[in-house]
Short mmCIF file of C-alpha atoms (C1' of nucleotides) in Angstrom, two decimals:
data_model
loop_
_atom_site.label_atom_id
_atom_site.label_comp_id
_atom_site.label_asym_id
_atom_site.label_seq_id
_atom_site.Cartn_x
_atom_site.Cartn_y
_atom_site.Cartn_z
CA MET A 6 109.06 -52.33 129.46
CA THR A 7 108.93 -52.95 133.09
CA GLY A 8 109.55 -55.42 135.63
CA ALA A 9 108.81 -57.31 138.81
CA PRO A 10 111.97 -56.66 141.49
CA THR A 11 112.83 -60.65 140.72
CA ALA A 12 112.97 -60.98 136.89
CA ALA A 13 110.94 -64.25 135.96
CA ARG A 14 112.98 -66.57 133.90
CA ASP A 15 111.41 -69.55 132.29
CA GLN A 16 109.92 -67.05 129.78
CA PRO A 17 109.22 -68.14 126.36
CA LEU A 18 112.16 -68.31 123.89
CA ILE A 19 112.71 -65.10 121.53
CA ALA A 20 112.54 -66.59 117.70
CA ILE A 21 113.27 -64.70 114.78
CA ASP A 22 111.53 -65.86 111.48
CA VAL A 23 112.10 -64.28 108.38
CA VAL A 24 110.20 -64.40 105.26
CA PRO A 25 112.50 -63.96 102.14
CA VAL A 26 110.88 -62.31 99.34
CA SER A 27 111.89 -61.72 95.91
CA PHE A 28 110.32 -60.24 92.47
CA ALA A 29 111.69 -60.79 89.03
CA ALA A 30 109.83 -60.34 85.73
CA GLY A 31 110.37 -63.94 84.73
CA SER A 32 109.42 -65.80 87.88
CA GLY A 33 107.13 -63.72 89.61
CA LEU A 34 106.75 -62.97 93.29
CA ARG A 35 108.51 -65.72 95.30
CA VAL A 36 109.21 -66.87 98.95
CA ALA A 37 112.23 -68.89 99.90
CA THR A 38 112.18 -71.62 102.26
CA ALA A 39 114.95 -74.10 103.47
CA PRO A 40 114.99 -77.20 104.85
CA ARG A 41 115.29 -77.46 108.72
CA GLN A 42 118.62 -78.81 109.86
CA TYR A 43 117.25 -79.64 113.62
CA ALA A 44 114.36 -81.17 115.52
CA PRO A 45 111.37 -80.74 114.95
CA TYR A 46 110.60 -81.10 111.77
CA VAL A 47 113.90 -82.06 110.66
CA GLY A 48 114.17 -81.82 106.93
CA GLN A 49 111.17 -80.24 106.07
CA GLU A 50 110.84 -77.18 104.41
CA ALA A 51 110.34 -73.85 106.62
CA LEU A 52 111.25 -70.36 107.22
CA PRO A 53 114.70 -69.64 107.93
CA GLY A 54 114.77 -68.76 111.56
CA VAL A 55 116.86 -68.60 114.60
CA LEU A 56 116.82 -67.96 118.41
CA LEU A 57 117.68 -64.43 119.14
CA ALA A 58 121.41 -64.27 120.59
CA PRO A 59 121.68 -62.66 124.05
CA ALA A 60 122.89 -59.24 122.94
CA GLU A 61 121.56 -59.25 119.31
CA ARG A 62 119.24 -56.71 117.56
CA LEU A 63 116.23 -58.05 116.29
CA ALA A 64 117.23 -57.05 112.82
CA ASP A 65 120.56 -58.54 113.07
CA GLY A 66 119.04 -61.74 114.35
CA ALA A 67 117.01 -61.68 110.93
CA ARG A 68 120.13 -61.10 108.64
CA ARG A 69 121.74 -64.21 110.67
CA ALA A 70 118.79 -66.13 110.21
CA LEU A 71 118.99 -65.42 106.59
CA ARG A 72 122.68 -66.07 106.30
CA SER A 73 122.80 -69.06 108.28
CA LYS A 74 119.62 -71.21 107.45
CA ALA A 75 119.06 -69.94 103.98
CA GLY A 76 122.46 -68.72 102.52
CA ILE A 77 121.30 -65.57 101.75
CA ASP A 78 124.13 -63.04 102.23
CA ALA A 79 123.50 -59.51 103.80
CA ALA A 80 124.56 -58.24 100.67
CA ALA A 81 121.77 -59.40 98.78
CA VAL A 82 119.01 -58.17 101.38
CA ARG A 83 117.89 -55.20 99.68
CA HIS A 84 115.31 -54.37 102.21
CA LEU A 85 114.35 -55.62 106.01
CA ALA A 86 110.78 -54.80 107.64
CA GLN A 87 109.35 -55.93 111.06
CA ILE A 88 106.09 -57.57 110.62
CA GLY A 89 105.34 -58.30 114.15
CA ALA A 90 105.31 -60.84 117.17
CA PHE A 91 103.68 -63.82 116.74
CA ASP A 92 102.68 -66.23 119.90
CA GLY A 93 100.43 -68.84 120.52
CA PRO A 94 100.66 -72.42 122.20
CA GLU A 95 100.46 -74.60 118.98
CA ARG A 96 103.32 -72.74 117.24
CA ASP A 97 106.00 -74.71 118.74
CA PRO A 98 105.67 -78.14 120.07
CA ARG A 99 108.91 -77.99 122.19
CA SER A 100 108.67 -75.09 124.10
CA THR A 101 106.87 -72.20 124.25
CA ALA A 102 108.18 -69.67 122.38
CA ILE A 103 107.42 -66.23 120.45
CA SER A 104 108.44 -64.95 116.97
CA VAL A 105 109.26 -61.79 115.84
CA ALA A 106 108.82 -62.09 112.16
CA PHE A 107 110.44 -59.95 109.41
CA ALA A 108 109.97 -59.57 105.68
CA ALA A 109 113.30 -59.40 103.75
CA VAL A 110 113.40 -58.16 100.13
CA VAL A 111 116.39 -59.96 98.53
CA ASP A 112 117.92 -60.31 95.10
CA PRO A 113 116.19 -62.97 93.18
CA SER A 114 119.62 -64.61 92.13
CA ALA A 115 120.59 -64.95 95.91
CA VAL A 116 118.67 -68.48 95.97
CA GLY A 117 118.88 -71.67 94.21
CA PRO A 118 121.66 -73.72 93.02
CA GLY A 119 124.04 -71.39 90.75
CA GLY A 120 123.25 -68.38 93.01
CA GLY A 121 125.36 -65.88 94.10
CA GLY A 122 125.93 -67.03 97.66
CA ALA A 123 128.80 -69.34 99.04
CA VAL A 124 129.50 -72.82 97.87
CA ASP A 125 128.86 -74.64 101.29
CA ARG A 126 125.52 -72.45 102.21
CA PRO A 127 122.46 -73.94 103.09
CA SER A 128 120.17 -75.08 99.98
CA SER A 129 117.15 -72.91 99.84
CA VAL A 130 114.25 -72.72 97.25
CA TRP A 131 112.08 -70.33 95.84
CA ARG A 132 108.00 -70.91 95.71
CA LEU A 133 105.20 -69.41 94.75
CA PRO A 134 103.37 -67.87 97.79
CA ASP A 135 99.74 -68.66 96.91
CA GLN A 136 99.62 -72.25 96.26
CA GLY A 137 101.90 -73.21 99.13
CA GLU A 138 100.89 -76.94 98.25
CA PRO A 139 102.88 -78.59 101.23
CA ARG A 140 101.80 -76.59 104.30
CA LEU A 141 104.79 -75.32 106.22
CA PRO A 142 105.39 -76.50 109.73
CA PHE A 143 104.85 -74.22 113.20
CA ASP A 144 102.80 -70.79 112.14
CA HIS A 145 105.04 -70.06 109.00
CA ASP A 146 101.86 -69.90 106.94
CA THR A 147 100.26 -67.45 109.21
CA ILE A 148 103.68 -65.46 108.99
CA ILE A 149 103.74 -65.32 105.50
CA ARG A 150 100.38 -64.24 104.91
CA ALA A 151 100.98 -61.32 107.35
CA ALA A 152 104.32 -60.65 105.35
CA LEU A 153 102.92 -60.40 101.85
CA GLU A 154 99.57 -58.28 103.55
CA HIS A 155 102.33 -55.87 105.10
CA VAL A 156 103.79 -55.72 101.43
CA ARG A 157 100.60 -55.35 99.56
CA THR A 158 99.40 -52.36 101.77
CA ARG A 159 102.78 -50.70 101.05
CA ILE A 160 103.78 -51.02 97.92
CA TRP A 161 104.20 -47.80 96.04
CA ARG A 162 103.58 -45.95 99.38
CA ASP A 163 106.76 -47.14 100.84
CA LEU A 164 109.38 -46.12 98.36
CA PRO A 165 112.53 -48.17 99.58
CA LEU A 166 110.30 -51.19 99.77
CA THR A 167 108.86 -50.90 96.08
CA ARG A 168 112.43 -50.06 94.82
CA ALA A 169 113.82 -53.24 96.54
CA LEU A 170 111.03 -55.29 94.93
CA LEU A 171 111.23 -53.81 91.44
CA GLY A 172 115.27 -53.28 91.39
CA GLU A 173 116.87 -50.50 89.94
CA VAL A 174 115.47 -50.66 86.58
CA PHE A 175 112.26 -51.98 85.60
CA THR A 176 109.62 -51.94 83.05
CA SER A 177 106.20 -50.99 83.06
CA SER A 178 105.25 -54.82 82.59
CA ASP A 179 107.26 -55.51 85.60
CA ALA A 180 105.07 -53.06 87.78
CA ALA A 181 101.97 -54.49 86.23
CA GLN A 182 103.11 -58.01 87.02
CA LEU A 183 104.11 -57.16 90.69
CA GLN A 184 100.77 -55.40 91.38
CA THR A 185 99.18 -58.40 89.79
CA ALA A 186 101.00 -60.97 91.81
CA LEU A 187 100.08 -58.77 95.26
CA THR A 188 96.60 -57.95 94.59
CA GLY A 189 95.22 -60.80 92.32
CA THR A 190 93.87 -58.69 89.85
CA ALA A 191 95.73 -57.01 86.87
CA PRO A 192 95.60 -53.29 87.11
CA ASP A 193 94.53 -51.22 84.03
CA PRO A 194 97.66 -50.88 81.75
CA GLY A 195 96.89 -47.38 80.79
CA ASN A 196 96.48 -46.20 84.48
CA THR A 197 99.53 -47.86 85.41
CA ASN A 198 101.62 -46.01 82.93
CA ARG A 199 100.07 -42.53 83.91
CA ALA A 200 100.83 -43.39 87.42
CA LEU A 201 104.58 -44.30 86.44
CA ARG A 202 104.87 -41.06 84.29
CA THR A 203 103.88 -38.79 86.90
CA ASN A 204 105.67 -40.28 89.58
CA PRO A 205 108.50 -37.84 90.52
CA ALA A 206 110.64 -40.70 91.86
CA LEU A 207 110.86 -42.18 88.56
CA VAL A 208 112.39 -41.37 85.39
CA ARG A 209 112.52 -42.74 81.71
CA ALA A 210 115.60 -44.77 81.18
CA ASP A 211 116.49 -44.83 77.45
CA ALA A 212 117.72 -48.70 77.51
CA PRO A 213 115.51 -50.30 75.19
CA SER A 214 115.03 -53.39 77.41
CA SER A 215 117.85 -55.88 76.35
CA VAL A 216 115.98 -59.33 76.71
CA ALA A 217 113.49 -59.31 73.73
CA GLY A 218 110.14 -60.57 74.48
CA ARG A 219 108.07 -62.95 72.66
CA GLY A 220 106.21 -60.41 70.58
CA GLY A 221 104.66 -57.22 71.24
CA ARG A 222 105.54 -53.67 71.54
CA PRO A 223 108.70 -53.16 73.98
CA PRO A 224 107.69 -51.73 77.39
CA VAL A 225 109.24 -48.44 78.37
CA THR A 226 111.94 -48.99 81.20
CA TRP A 227 111.94 -46.61 84.41
CA THR A 228 114.86 -45.85 87.06
CA TRP A 229 114.71 -44.41 89.99
CA VAL A 230 115.75 -40.76 90.48
CA ASP A 231 118.61 -40.35 93.05
CA MET B 30 110.84 -69.89 114.52
CA THR B 31 113.63 -72.43 114.80
CA GLY B 32 116.58 -73.30 117.02
CA ALA B 33 120.24 -74.64 117.37
CA PRO B 34 119.95 -78.10 119.09
CA THR B 35 120.71 -76.81 122.71
CA ALA B 36 118.72 -73.65 123.43
CA ALA B 37 120.50 -70.65 124.20
CA ARG B 38 119.50 -69.30 127.45
CA ASP B 39 120.55 -65.69 128.65
CA GLN B 40 118.14 -64.61 125.87
CA PRO B 41 117.06 -60.75 126.42
CA LEU B 42 113.55 -60.78 128.62
CA ILE B 43 110.33 -60.12 127.06
CA ALA B 44 108.51 -57.31 128.17
CA ILE B 45 104.92 -56.09 127.37
CA ASP B 46 104.52 -52.19 127.10
CA VAL B 47 101.16 -51.08 126.38
CA VAL B 48 100.09 -47.38 125.41
CA PRO B 49 96.48 -46.80 126.63
CA VAL B 50 94.58 -44.23 124.42
CA SER B 51 91.24 -42.50 125.01
CA PHE B 52 89.20 -39.89 123.17
CA ALA B 53 86.32 -38.19 124.66
CA ALA B 54 84.80 -34.94 123.25
CA GLY B 55 85.79 -32.74 126.39
CA SER B 56 88.92 -34.42 126.82
CA GLY B 57 90.47 -34.78 123.67
CA LEU B 58 93.12 -37.87 122.64
CA ARG B 59 94.97 -38.58 125.73
CA VAL B 60 97.60 -41.33 126.84
CA ALA B 61 97.68 -42.58 130.31
CA THR B 62 100.88 -43.48 132.26
CA ALA B 63 101.34 -44.69 135.85
CA PRO B 64 104.21 -44.43 138.31
CA ARG B 65 106.65 -47.15 138.39
CA GLN B 66 106.58 -49.28 141.25
CA TYR B 67 110.09 -50.89 140.75
CA ALA B 68 113.57 -50.13 140.07
CA PRO B 69 114.68 -48.39 137.79
CA TYR B 70 113.07 -45.11 137.56
CA VAL B 71 110.82 -45.82 140.77
CA GLY B 72 108.04 -43.18 141.03
CA GLN B 73 108.60 -41.98 137.64
CA GLU B 74 105.51 -41.99 135.27
CA ALA B 75 105.89 -44.74 132.57
CA LEU B 76 103.81 -46.80 130.20
CA PRO B 77 102.14 -49.98 131.74
CA GLY B 78 104.11 -52.80 131.46
CA VAL B 79 105.11 -56.28 132.66
CA LEU B 80 107.61 -59.09 132.02
CA LEU B 81 105.63 -61.85 129.84
CA ALA B 82 104.66 -64.75 132.15
CA PRO B 83 105.98 -68.31 130.97
CA ALA B 84 103.00 -69.64 129.50
CA GLU B 85 101.11 -66.09 128.54
CA ARG B 86 99.88 -65.20 125.40
CA LEU B 87 101.13 -61.62 124.38
CA ALA B 88 97.85 -59.87 124.44
CA ASP B 89 96.82 -61.21 127.88
CA GLY B 90 100.30 -59.89 129.17
CA ALA B 91 99.05 -56.76 127.92
CA ARG B 92 95.64 -56.85 129.67
CA ARG B 93 97.88 -57.80 132.61
CA ALA B 94 99.92 -54.61 132.52
CA LEU B 95 97.11 -52.50 132.05
CA ARG B 96 94.88 -54.12 135.33
CA SER B 97 98.14 -54.33 137.56
CA LYS B 98 100.20 -51.49 136.42
CA ALA B 99 97.54 -48.65 135.49
CA GLY B 100 94.32 -50.14 137.17
CA ILE B 101 92.47 -50.37 133.95
CA ASP B 102 90.17 -53.27 134.06
CA ALA B 103 89.61 -55.79 131.00
CA ALA B 104 85.98 -54.53 130.67
CA ALA B 105 87.25 -51.06 130.07
CA VAL B 106 89.55 -52.21 127.14
CA ARG B 107 87.65 -51.72 124.06
CA HIS B 108 90.24 -52.34 121.64
CA LEU B 109 93.83 -54.01 121.48
CA ALA B 110 96.42 -53.79 118.61
CA GLN B 111 99.90 -55.05 118.60
CA ILE B 112 102.46 -52.41 117.51
CA GLY B 113 105.60 -54.27 117.13
CA ALA B 114 108.70 -55.32 118.86
CA PHE B 115 111.17 -52.93 120.10
CA ASP B 116 114.93 -53.47 121.04
CA GLY B 117 117.72 -51.73 121.06
CA PRO B 118 120.88 -51.78 124.06
CA GLU B 119 119.63 -48.18 125.44
CA ARG B 120 116.13 -48.97 126.24
CA ASP B 121 116.82 -50.86 129.73
CA PRO B 122 120.09 -50.00 131.83
CA ARG B 123 119.55 -53.26 133.83
CA SER B 124 119.71 -55.95 131.19
CA THR B 125 118.83 -56.46 127.72
CA ALA B 126 115.15 -56.78 126.85
CA ILE B 127 112.83 -56.73 124.01
CA SER B 128 109.25 -55.22 124.14
CA VAL B 129 106.37 -55.98 122.49
CA ALA B 130 103.82 -52.89 122.31
CA PHE B 131 100.50 -52.64 122.07
CA ALA B 132 97.91 -49.98 121.63
CA ALA B 133 94.81 -50.30 124.00
CA VAL B 134 92.06 -48.07 123.25
CA VAL B 135 90.22 -47.91 126.74
CA ASP B 136 87.31 -46.30 128.29
CA PRO B 137 87.87 -42.39 128.95
CA SER B 138 86.42 -42.80 132.47
CA ALA B 139 88.56 -45.75 133.51
CA VAL B 140 91.52 -43.78 134.52
CA GLY B 141 92.16 -41.18 137.29
CA PRO B 142 90.54 -40.75 140.50
CA GLY B 143 86.93 -41.45 140.65
CA GLY B 144 87.24 -43.61 137.59
CA GLY B 145 85.33 -47.02 137.22
CA GLY B 146 88.13 -49.50 138.59
CA ALA B 147 89.05 -51.25 141.71
CA VAL B 148 89.23 -49.05 144.75
CA ASP B 149 93.38 -50.18 145.50
CA ARG B 150 94.29 -50.15 142.02
CA PRO B 151 97.32 -48.05 140.93
CA SER B 152 96.66 -44.50 139.98
CA SER B 153 97.26 -43.66 136.66
CA VAL B 154 96.83 -40.47 134.77
CA TRP B 155 96.00 -39.31 131.38
CA ARG B 156 98.31 -37.03 129.43
CA LEU B 157 97.87 -35.08 126.19
CA PRO B 158 100.34 -37.21 123.80
CA ASP B 159 101.75 -34.38 121.90
CA GLN B 160 103.69 -32.19 124.31
CA GLY B 161 105.00 -35.01 126.68
CA GLU B 162 106.78 -32.27 128.78
CA PRO B 163 108.23 -34.67 131.01
CA ARG B 164 110.26 -37.26 128.89
CA LEU B 165 109.28 -40.71 129.79
CA PRO B 166 111.62 -43.24 130.62
CA PHE B 167 113.10 -46.37 128.71
CA ASP B 168 112.08 -45.87 124.76
CA HIS B 169 108.46 -45.01 125.81
CA ASP B 170 108.26 -42.04 124.01
CA THR B 171 109.19 -43.79 120.73
CA ILE B 172 106.52 -46.57 121.54
CA ILE B 173 104.15 -43.85 121.75
CA ARG B 174 104.76 -42.28 118.69
CA ALA B 175 104.55 -45.67 116.88
CA ALA B 176 101.14 -46.31 118.82
CA LEU B 177 99.98 -43.16 117.43
CA GLU B 178 101.02 -43.58 113.92
CA HIS B 179 99.58 -46.68 114.06
CA VAL B 180 96.29 -45.20 114.95
CA ARG B 181 96.66 -42.31 112.56
CA THR B 182 97.11 -44.64 109.64
CA ARG B 183 94.01 -46.91 110.49
CA ILE B 184 91.56 -44.19 111.61
CA TRP B 185 88.34 -44.84 109.49
CA ARG B 186 90.01 -47.84 107.66
CA ASP B 187 89.88 -50.02 110.59
CA LEU B 188 86.23 -49.69 111.90
CA PRO B 189 86.65 -51.67 115.29
CA LEU B 190 89.38 -49.31 115.88
CA THR B 191 87.40 -46.18 115.30
CA ARG B 192 84.46 -47.24 116.84
CA ALA B 193 86.66 -48.10 120.36
CA LEU B 194 87.96 -44.45 119.94
CA LEU B 195 84.54 -42.62 119.12
CA GLY B 196 82.32 -44.79 121.16
CA GLU B 197 78.70 -46.35 120.36
CA VAL B 198 77.60 -42.74 119.67
CA PHE B 199 79.04 -39.84 118.77
CA THR B 200 78.68 -36.22 117.17
CA SER B 201 79.94 -34.89 114.03
CA SER B 202 82.28 -32.79 116.37
CA ASP B 203 83.78 -35.39 117.99
CA ALA B 204 84.48 -37.04 114.80
CA ALA B 205 86.19 -33.86 113.68
CA GLN B 206 88.16 -33.28 117.00
CA LEU B 207 89.34 -36.74 116.98
CA GLN B 208 90.95 -36.31 113.53
CA THR B 209 92.16 -32.86 114.37
CA ALA B 210 94.03 -34.42 117.28
CA LEU B 211 95.47 -37.19 115.31
CA THR B 212 96.75 -35.32 112.13
CA GLY B 213 97.27 -32.03 113.51
CA THR B 214 94.91 -30.17 111.08
CA ALA B 215 91.42 -29.88 111.30
CA PRO B 216 89.33 -31.31 108.47
CA ASP B 217 86.78 -29.45 106.54
CA PRO B 218 83.46 -29.84 108.30
CA GLY B 219 81.51 -30.05 105.01
CA ASN B 220 83.41 -33.16 103.98
CA THR B 221 83.20 -34.59 107.42
CA ASN B 222 79.68 -34.41 107.48
CA ARG B 223 79.44 -35.88 103.66
CA ALA B 224 81.70 -38.40 104.92
CA LEU B 225 79.50 -39.50 107.71
CA ARG B 226 76.54 -39.39 105.92
CA THR B 227 77.57 -41.61 103.13
CA ASN B 228 79.24 -44.04 105.24
CA PRO B 229 77.30 -47.16 105.17
CA ALA B 230 78.33 -48.26 108.79
CA LEU B 231 76.73 -45.36 110.44
CA VAL B 232 73.14 -44.16 111.11
CA ARG B 233 71.89 -41.22 112.22
CA ALA B 234 70.73 -41.24 115.85
CA ASP B 235 67.75 -39.15 117.06
CA ALA B 236 69.11 -38.14 120.42
CA PRO B 237 70.07 -34.75 120.20
CA SER B 238 73.04 -34.56 122.13
CA SER B 239 72.13 -34.11 125.64
CA VAL B 240 74.73 -32.08 126.83
CA ALA B 241 74.21 -28.67 125.62
CA GLY B 242 77.15 -27.35 123.81
CA ARG B 243 78.05 -23.35 124.40
CA GLY B 244 76.37 -21.70 121.73
CA GLY B 245 75.82 -22.71 117.98
CA ARG B 246 74.02 -25.29 116.16
CA PRO B 247 73.92 -28.79 118.05
CA PRO B 248 75.84 -31.36 115.86
CA VAL B 249 74.08 -34.35 114.36
CA THR B 250 74.60 -37.57 116.45
CA TRP B 251 75.68 -40.86 114.84
CA THR B 252 75.53 -44.82 115.85
CA TRP B 253 76.97 -47.21 114.45
CA VAL B 254 74.83 -50.25 112.51
CA ASP B 255 74.46 -53.70 114.05
"C1'" DA C 10 110.82 -62.20 50.69
"C1'" DC C 11 106.80 -59.78 51.48
"C1'" DA C 12 102.42 -59.06 53.58
"C1'" DA C 13 99.08 -59.94 56.69
"C1'" DA C 14 97.78 -61.21 61.45
"C1'" DA C 15 98.33 -61.80 66.29
"C1'" DG C 16 100.62 -59.90 70.60
"C1'" DT C 17 101.92 -56.49 73.63
"C1'" DG C 18 102.42 -51.78 75.25
"C1'" DT C 19 101.43 -46.67 75.09
"C1'" DT C 20 98.50 -42.63 74.83
"C1'" DG C 21 94.57 -40.32 75.52
"C1'" DG C 22 89.43 -39.33 76.72
"C1'" DC C 23 85.49 -40.08 79.45
"C1'" DG C 24 83.17 -40.52 83.88
"C1'" DC C 25 82.88 -41.59 88.62
"C1'" DT C 26 84.55 -40.71 93.39
"C1'" DA C 27 87.14 -38.22 97.09
"C1'" DC C 28 88.81 -34.29 98.99
"C1'" DA C 29 90.23 -29.07 99.62
"C1'" DC C 30 88.02 -25.04 99.71
"C1'" DC C 31 83.97 -21.70 99.63
"C1'" DC C 32 79.51 -19.96 100.93
"C1'" DA C 33 74.71 -19.91 102.23
"C1'" DT C 34 71.26 -21.37 105.63
"C1'" DG C 35 69.65 -23.32 110.08
"C1'" DT C 36 69.36 -23.32 115.39
"C1'" DA D 17 78.73 -19.04 117.56
"C1'" DC D 18 78.77 -23.35 115.82
"C1'" DA D 19 77.13 -26.91 112.67
"C1'" DT D 20 74.70 -28.28 108.48
"C1'" DG D 21 74.01 -28.78 103.36
"C1'" DG D 22 75.20 -27.73 98.93
"C1'" DG D 23 78.49 -26.04 95.22
"C1'" DT D 24 82.88 -25.91 92.50
"C1'" DG D 25 87.63 -27.19 91.09
"C1'" DT D 26 91.20 -30.72 91.17
"C1'" DA D 27 93.34 -35.29 91.33
"C1'" DG D 28 92.89 -40.07 91.19
"C1'" DC D 29 91.03 -44.19 89.24
"C1'" DG D 30 88.12 -47.70 86.42
"C1'" DC D 31 87.13 -48.20 81.67
"C1'" DC D 32 87.47 -47.66 76.80
"C1'" DA D 33 89.10 -47.03 72.39
"C1'" DA D 34 92.88 -45.98 68.98
"C1'" DC D 35 97.67 -45.98 68.07
"C1'" DA D 36 102.67 -47.83 67.99
"C1'" DC D 37 105.88 -51.63 68.02
"C1'" DT D 38 107.37 -56.46 67.77
"C1'" DT D 39 107.14 -61.28 66.54
"C1'" DT D 40 105.03 -64.72 64.08
"C1'" DT D 41 102.31 -66.82 60.51
"C1'" DG D 42 101.00 -67.68 55.54
"C1'" DT D 43 101.70 -67.46 50.85
#
DNA sequence: ACAAAAGTGTTGGCGCTACACCCATGT
DNA sequence: ACATGGGTGTAGCGCCAACACTTTTGT
């Protein structure tokens, strides 16, 4: 950074937009949106976002956006990663603004009616990322694509991210399903198993997966070594 | 992005900082800095940076920083990639500011006295990135580390980036030297040759490397297809 | 109730590619 | 000296086949 001697004000606004991502065996990979409370696009579903506060850290702004716009408490946020800064004249009709985007891996139960949040929190909904039928306002579709690309290129390389997505205990099927959701193609089950077996960060959990599947041999459950 | 109904001003300033990177056989991998013209840290070497102009795109701000602070013309910029947004209260003693950092691969001859720029451009100097003996102000050391990490993880995966670093024609030794500079360890010359030979984006150039090495078999020269 | 079928996951083998490491050859 | 070209061994992954465990279906 640097500056001319007199700081130029009238700079673009700094916005923080967050892509809440969750994964669970039953529901798959999902992205949360919440209806906008202010103009423009009032009532439309959009990513939770806020304007950066004067002395606020970027990551703190992301957490505030999750809390105030989507009702996702900080305790439900398992992982937070910056995606990048987005600009462009088309991204906001009001005034020029740049957006620093984050991807947030949150607990799957933290969204939707009956979730674990406060009673009066804004209602947010999970949606499947691929067929985002109703296009999102601003450049939020671009941001979601970038966030998913970020996750896709880091799965199994970034262990904290992977752990946040899969949770503390998960089955081989869960891992395969996550990979399928991210890459679009199902991995070979044999290779998936070998990878899980030889991964030094994982140990087999004896728990035989309480929930009964609809037929078939129950998958092995895994846990993370501490 | 989004916002409260009344836009909160007094937001942090938006700065653009650029890490100019170049690679050449003789000089290796280098990063350019320029002496600061304004307070704070007047006269100290730092990354070229500007405050984002009201209606300016982020990438345009990066090019303007290169031009006005380091004398690197847009024609000398071969590649421009965003690294991310940096914040933190310690990064600027004057006022809170965030910085959107870029890595710019520039022509090695575009910096230093006798370079290809204008006559009155600010003087910038190349430096080896590793032993940044004189610590840079702000969080510029962090930004340089992030930029080099960005390059390290994308070399040979991001073809435009690799092409910008190596140039249009290069030798096998150049490729090995670049890899050594990025990873710290020299790759096996046999594997490097195999990788170059089997890379469909490369073709052998007949030019037998005009500059005579100091003894030894001259390396093969390569060019990019199309 | 019992057996067969269908569904799902695990384990192992085979072949290809990539890479670390080595050595002989070319200039 | 220095680079090229080739060889060997290991790790990873795509692909395939056999086996194990569970639920569903048929009689």
